[in-house]
Short mmCIF file of C-alpha atoms in Angstrom, two decimals:
data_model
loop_
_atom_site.label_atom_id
_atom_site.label_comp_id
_atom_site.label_asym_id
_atom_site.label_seq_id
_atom_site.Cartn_x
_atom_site.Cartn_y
_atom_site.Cartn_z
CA UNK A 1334 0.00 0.00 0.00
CA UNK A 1335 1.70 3.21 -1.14
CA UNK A 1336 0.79 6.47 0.67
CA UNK A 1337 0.76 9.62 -1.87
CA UNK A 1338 0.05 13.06 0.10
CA UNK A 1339 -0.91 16.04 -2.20
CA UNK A 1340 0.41 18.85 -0.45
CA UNK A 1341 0.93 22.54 -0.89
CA UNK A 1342 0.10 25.35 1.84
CA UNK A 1343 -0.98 27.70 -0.60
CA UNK A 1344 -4.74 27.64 -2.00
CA UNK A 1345 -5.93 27.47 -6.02
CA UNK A 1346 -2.10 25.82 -6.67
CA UNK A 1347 -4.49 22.83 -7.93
CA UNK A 1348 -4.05 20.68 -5.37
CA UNK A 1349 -7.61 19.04 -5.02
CA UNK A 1350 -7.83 18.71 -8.34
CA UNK A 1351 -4.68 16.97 -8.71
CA UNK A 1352 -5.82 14.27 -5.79
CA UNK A 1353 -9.08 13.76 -7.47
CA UNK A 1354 -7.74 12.88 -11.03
CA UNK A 1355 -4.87 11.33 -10.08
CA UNK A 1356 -7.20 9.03 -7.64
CA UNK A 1357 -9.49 8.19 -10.70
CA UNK A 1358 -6.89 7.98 -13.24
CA UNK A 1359 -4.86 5.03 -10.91
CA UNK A 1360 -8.67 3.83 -10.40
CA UNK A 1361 -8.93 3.77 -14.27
CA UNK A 1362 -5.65 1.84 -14.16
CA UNK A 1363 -7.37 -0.56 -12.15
CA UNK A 1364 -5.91 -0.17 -8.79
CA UNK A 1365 -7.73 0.08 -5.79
CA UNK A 1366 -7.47 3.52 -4.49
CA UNK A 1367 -8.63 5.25 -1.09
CA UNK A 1368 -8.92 8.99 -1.70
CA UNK A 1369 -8.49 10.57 1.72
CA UNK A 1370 -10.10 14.34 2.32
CA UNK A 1371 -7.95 16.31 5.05
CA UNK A 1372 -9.05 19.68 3.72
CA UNK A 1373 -11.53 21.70 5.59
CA UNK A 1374 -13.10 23.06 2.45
CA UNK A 1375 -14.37 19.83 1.75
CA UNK A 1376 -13.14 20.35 -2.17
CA UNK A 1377 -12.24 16.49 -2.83
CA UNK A 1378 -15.54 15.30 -0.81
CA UNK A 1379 -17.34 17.42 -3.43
CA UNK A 1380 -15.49 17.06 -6.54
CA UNK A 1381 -15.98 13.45 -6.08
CA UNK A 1382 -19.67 13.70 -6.05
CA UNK A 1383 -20.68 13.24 -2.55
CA UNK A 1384 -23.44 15.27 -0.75
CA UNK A 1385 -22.46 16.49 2.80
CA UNK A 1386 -25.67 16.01 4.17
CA UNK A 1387 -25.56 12.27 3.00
CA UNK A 1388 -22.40 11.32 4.78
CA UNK A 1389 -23.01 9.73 8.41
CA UNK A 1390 -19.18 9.74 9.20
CA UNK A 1391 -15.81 10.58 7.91
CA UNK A 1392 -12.68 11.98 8.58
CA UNK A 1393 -13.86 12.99 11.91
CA UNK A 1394 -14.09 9.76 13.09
CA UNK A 1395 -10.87 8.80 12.09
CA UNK A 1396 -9.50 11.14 14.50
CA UNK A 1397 -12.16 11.30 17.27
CA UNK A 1398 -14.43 8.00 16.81
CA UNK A 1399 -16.19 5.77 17.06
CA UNK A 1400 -13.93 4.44 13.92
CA UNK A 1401 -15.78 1.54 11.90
CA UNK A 1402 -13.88 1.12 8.55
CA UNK A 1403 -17.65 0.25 6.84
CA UNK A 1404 -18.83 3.61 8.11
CA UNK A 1405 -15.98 6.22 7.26
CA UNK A 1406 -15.37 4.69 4.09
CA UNK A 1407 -17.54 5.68 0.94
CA UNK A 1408 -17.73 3.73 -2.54
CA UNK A 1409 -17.15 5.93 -5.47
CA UNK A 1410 -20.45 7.31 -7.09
CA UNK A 1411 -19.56 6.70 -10.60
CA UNK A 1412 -19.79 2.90 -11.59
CA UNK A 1413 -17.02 3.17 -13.52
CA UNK A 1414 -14.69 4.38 -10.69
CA UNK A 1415 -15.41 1.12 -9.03
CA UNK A 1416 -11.99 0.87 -7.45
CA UNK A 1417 -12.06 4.24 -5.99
CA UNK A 1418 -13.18 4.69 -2.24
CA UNK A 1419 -13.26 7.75 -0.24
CA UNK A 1420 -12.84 8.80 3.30
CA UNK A 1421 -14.54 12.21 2.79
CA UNK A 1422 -14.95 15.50 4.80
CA UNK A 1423 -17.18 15.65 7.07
CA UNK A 1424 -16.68 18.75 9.18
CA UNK A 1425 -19.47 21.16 8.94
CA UNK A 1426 -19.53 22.86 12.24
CA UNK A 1427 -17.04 24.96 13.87
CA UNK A 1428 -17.22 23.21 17.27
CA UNK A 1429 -16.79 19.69 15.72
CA UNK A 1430 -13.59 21.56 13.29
CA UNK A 1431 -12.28 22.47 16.85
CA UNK A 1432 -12.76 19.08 18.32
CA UNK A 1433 -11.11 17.70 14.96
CA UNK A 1434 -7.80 20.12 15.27
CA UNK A 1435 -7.13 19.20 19.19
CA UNK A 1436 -7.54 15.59 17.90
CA UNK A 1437 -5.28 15.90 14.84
CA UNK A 1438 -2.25 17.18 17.46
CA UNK A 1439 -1.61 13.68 17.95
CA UNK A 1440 0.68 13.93 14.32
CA UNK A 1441 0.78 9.87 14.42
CA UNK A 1442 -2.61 9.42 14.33
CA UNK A 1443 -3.84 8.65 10.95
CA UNK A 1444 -0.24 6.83 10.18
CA UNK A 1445 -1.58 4.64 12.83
CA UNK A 1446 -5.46 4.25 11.10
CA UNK A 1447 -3.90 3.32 7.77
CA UNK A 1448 -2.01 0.64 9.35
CA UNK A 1449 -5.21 -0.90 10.73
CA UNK A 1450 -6.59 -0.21 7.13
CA UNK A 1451 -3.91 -2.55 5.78
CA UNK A 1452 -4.36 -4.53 8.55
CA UNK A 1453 -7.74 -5.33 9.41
CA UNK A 1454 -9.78 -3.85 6.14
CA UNK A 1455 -8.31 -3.56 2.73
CA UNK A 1456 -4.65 -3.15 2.04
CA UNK A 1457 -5.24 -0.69 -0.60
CA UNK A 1458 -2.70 -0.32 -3.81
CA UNK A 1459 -2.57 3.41 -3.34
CA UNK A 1460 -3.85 6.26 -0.64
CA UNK A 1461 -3.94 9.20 -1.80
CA UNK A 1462 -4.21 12.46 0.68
CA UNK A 1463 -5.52 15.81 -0.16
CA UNK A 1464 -3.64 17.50 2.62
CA UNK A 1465 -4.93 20.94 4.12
CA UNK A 1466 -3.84 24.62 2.03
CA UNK A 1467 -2.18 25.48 4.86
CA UNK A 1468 0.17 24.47 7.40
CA UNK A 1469 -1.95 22.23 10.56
CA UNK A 1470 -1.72 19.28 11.93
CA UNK A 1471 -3.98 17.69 9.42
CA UNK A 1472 -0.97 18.44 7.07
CA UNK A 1473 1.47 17.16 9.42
CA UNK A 1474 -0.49 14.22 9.68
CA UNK A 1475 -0.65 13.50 6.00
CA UNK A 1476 3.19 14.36 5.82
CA UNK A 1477 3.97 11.70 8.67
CA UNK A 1478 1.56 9.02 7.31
CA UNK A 1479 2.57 9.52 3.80
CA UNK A 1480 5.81 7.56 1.60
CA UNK A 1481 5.38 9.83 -1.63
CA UNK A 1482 4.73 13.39 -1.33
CA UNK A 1483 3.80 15.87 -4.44
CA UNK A 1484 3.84 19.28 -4.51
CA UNK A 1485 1.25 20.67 -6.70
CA UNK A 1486 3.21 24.24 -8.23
CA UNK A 1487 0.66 26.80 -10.47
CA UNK A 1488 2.83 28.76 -12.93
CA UNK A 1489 3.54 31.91 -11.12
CA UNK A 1490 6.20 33.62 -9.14
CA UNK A 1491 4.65 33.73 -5.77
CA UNK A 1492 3.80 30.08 -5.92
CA UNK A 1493 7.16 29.64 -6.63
CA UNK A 1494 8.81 31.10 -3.56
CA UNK A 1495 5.91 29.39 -1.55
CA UNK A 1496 6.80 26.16 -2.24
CA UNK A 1497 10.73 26.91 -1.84
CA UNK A 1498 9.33 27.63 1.89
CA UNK A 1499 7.56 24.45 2.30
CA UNK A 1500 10.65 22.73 1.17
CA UNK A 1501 12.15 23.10 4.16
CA UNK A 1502 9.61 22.18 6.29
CA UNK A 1503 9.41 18.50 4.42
CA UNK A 1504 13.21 18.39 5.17
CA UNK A 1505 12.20 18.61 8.69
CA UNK A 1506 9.25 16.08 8.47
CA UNK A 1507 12.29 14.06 7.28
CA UNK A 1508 14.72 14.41 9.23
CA UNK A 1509 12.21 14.04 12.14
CA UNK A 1510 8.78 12.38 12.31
CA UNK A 1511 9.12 10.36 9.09
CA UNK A 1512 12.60 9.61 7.53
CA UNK A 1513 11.10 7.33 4.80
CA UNK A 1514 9.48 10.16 3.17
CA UNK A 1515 10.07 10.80 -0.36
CA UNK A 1516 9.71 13.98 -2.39
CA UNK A 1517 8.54 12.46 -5.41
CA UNK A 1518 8.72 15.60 -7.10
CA UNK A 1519 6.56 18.73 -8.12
CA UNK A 1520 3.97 18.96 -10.39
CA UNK A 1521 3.73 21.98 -12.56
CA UNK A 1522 -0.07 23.41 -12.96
CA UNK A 1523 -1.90 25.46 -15.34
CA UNK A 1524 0.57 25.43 -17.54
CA UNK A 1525 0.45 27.42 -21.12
CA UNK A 1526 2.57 26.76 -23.62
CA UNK A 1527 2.34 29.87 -25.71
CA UNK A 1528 2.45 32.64 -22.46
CA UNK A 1529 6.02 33.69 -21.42
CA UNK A 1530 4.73 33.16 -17.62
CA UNK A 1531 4.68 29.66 -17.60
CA UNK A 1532 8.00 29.47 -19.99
CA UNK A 1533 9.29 31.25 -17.48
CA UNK A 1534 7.69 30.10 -14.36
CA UNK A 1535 9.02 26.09 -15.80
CA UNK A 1536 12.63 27.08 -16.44
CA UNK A 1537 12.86 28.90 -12.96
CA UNK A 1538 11.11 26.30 -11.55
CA UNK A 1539 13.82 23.35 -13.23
CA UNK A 1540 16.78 25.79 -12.47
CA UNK A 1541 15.67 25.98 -8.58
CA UNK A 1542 14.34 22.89 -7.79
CA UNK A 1543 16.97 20.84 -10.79
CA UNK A 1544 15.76 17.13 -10.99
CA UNK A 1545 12.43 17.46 -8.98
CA UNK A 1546 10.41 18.42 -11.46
CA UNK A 1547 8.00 15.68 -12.67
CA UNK A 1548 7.76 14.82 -16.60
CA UNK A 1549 4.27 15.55 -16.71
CA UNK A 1550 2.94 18.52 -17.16
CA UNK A 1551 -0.77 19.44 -16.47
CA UNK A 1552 -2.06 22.46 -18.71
CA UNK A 1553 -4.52 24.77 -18.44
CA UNK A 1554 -7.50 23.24 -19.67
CA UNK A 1555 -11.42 24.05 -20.16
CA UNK A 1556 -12.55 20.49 -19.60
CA UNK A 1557 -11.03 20.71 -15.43
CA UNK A 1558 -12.75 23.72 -14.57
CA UNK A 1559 -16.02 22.37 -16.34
CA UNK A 1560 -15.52 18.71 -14.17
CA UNK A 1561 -15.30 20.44 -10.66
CA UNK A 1562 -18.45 22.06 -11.45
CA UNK A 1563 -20.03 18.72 -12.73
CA UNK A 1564 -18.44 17.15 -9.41
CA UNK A 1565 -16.76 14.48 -10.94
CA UNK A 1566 -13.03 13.38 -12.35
CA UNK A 1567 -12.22 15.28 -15.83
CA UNK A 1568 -11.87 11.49 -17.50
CA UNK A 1569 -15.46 11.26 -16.86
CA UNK A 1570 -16.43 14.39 -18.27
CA UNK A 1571 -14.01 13.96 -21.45
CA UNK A 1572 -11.37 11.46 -21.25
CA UNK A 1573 -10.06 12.74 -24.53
CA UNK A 1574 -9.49 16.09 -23.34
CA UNK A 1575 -5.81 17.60 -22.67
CA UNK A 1576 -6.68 17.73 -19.02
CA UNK A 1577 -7.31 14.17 -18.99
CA UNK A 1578 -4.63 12.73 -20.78
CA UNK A 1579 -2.14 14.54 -18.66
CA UNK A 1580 -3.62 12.82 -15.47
CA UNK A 1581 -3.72 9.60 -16.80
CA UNK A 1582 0.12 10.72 -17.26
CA UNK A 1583 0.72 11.18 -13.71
CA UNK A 1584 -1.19 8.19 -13.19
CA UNK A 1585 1.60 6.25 -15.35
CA UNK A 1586 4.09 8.07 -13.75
CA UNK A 1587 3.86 7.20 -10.39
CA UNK A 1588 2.96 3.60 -11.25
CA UNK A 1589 6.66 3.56 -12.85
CA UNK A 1590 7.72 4.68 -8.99
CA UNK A 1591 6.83 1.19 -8.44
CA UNK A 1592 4.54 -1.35 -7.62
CA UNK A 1593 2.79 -1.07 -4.03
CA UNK A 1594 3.35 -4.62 -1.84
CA UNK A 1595 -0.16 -6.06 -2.52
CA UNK A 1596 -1.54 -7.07 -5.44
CA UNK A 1597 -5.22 -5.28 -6.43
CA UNK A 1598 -8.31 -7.15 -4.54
CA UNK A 1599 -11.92 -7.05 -4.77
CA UNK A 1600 -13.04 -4.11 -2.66
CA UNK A 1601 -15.01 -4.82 0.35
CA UNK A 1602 -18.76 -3.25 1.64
CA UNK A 1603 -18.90 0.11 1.64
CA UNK A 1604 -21.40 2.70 2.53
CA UNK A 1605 -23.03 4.95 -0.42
CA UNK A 1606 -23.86 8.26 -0.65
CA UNK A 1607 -27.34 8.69 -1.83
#
């Protein structure tokens, strides 16, 4: 089971929509994939077609409890996302985001539910965490839980110089709470070919960050934007578009990483969202 956090503390860098396609595109690939929502905007939870008001747990349990695998874990909506499950968001109340935050302190905890996932559920091919846009402990969590970490980078020079920041603070993460962590690489967003700020924001980015740069590139692209709003993954909108194709990139990407320890099984119970 190979943990992939999503992670950049800066908002609109395309972070949830990274986690969501990539999910579905390894889904596509058929591996089974747990898509895990840390993000208190609930983007991922959403995007994936769930309704809030539908969900009778989630991530909150995971920290707090009661924790029943059948419960906090959701099938995909779409049929042909069969693979795909999802721990989503379920945090709609101040006091329970409080509770949630005091709970999340403890930076071992969901390192320690993922094990019993492997354990005792499903031993998932891939997790993939849509850490917080922001530094918590819900992103420290995901960081100390996590084996692969990407960092989602929109063309720009501020998002640039944000991400040079966070750099350091994964050194730390490595150095301290979880030494197996690797920085698989960042993942260059919104990209236009034609517009001399992402030529320039990709050559900075290659000259100050050298080899970490991923191969694949993910453009701006129409069909994205239009899948968020239809709350599902862009290959299910238009799996011919750009946007797509350059997920299902990733996808073969980070299969080439290597090949988690357990072989794909059939998928358990799960709860679904009506």
């Amino acid at each position: 089971m190979r943990i992939i956090a999503i992670a950049n503390p800066k908002g609109g860098v395309g972070k949830t929509t990274t986690a969501i396609n990539l999910a579905a595109s390894l889904a596509i690939a058929e591996k089974s994939v747990l898509l895990i929502d840390l993000d208190a905007s609930r983007a991922s939870t959403l995007g994936m077609g769930l309704l809030p008001e539908s969900l009778q747990a989630g991530l909150l349990q995971v920290f707090i409890g009661p924790l029943n695998f059948q419960e906090v874990i959701y099938a995909s909506p779409y049929q042909e996302l069969e693979r795909l499950n999802i721990i989503p968001n379920n945090i709609n109340e101040q006091e329970t985001e409080k509770r949630l935050y005091s709970a999340a302190q403890n930076r071992m905890r969901l390192k320690t539910v993922l094990e019993e996932i492997r354990q005792h559920y499903h031993p998932y091919d891939y997790v993939i965490l849509d850490a917080p846009a922001m530094l918590n402990e819900l992103t420290f969590n995901a960081l100390a839980a996590a084996h692969s970490l990407i960092i989602p980078l929109r063309c720009g020079f501020f998002s640039l110089r944000r991400v040079e920041q966070f750099l350091t603070v994964v050194e730390r993460i490595q150095r301290g709470i979880n030494p197996q962590l690797r920085l698989e690489g960042i993942l260059l967003n919104f990209y236009e070919k034609r517009t001399r700020v992402s030529q320039r924001s990709l050559a900075e980015a290659r000259r100050l960050f050298n080899g970490l740069i991923l191969n694949t590139i993910i453009p701006k692209n129409t069909d994205l934007g239009l899948a968020a709003f239809e709350r599902r993954p862009v290959a299910l909108l238009n799996i011919a578009s750009n946007g797509a194709q350059a997920y299902l990139n990733l996808a073969r990407e980070v299969l080439a990483w290597g090949q988690p320890e357990t072989e794909t099984q059939a998928l358990p119970p799960l709860n679904r969202a009506l």
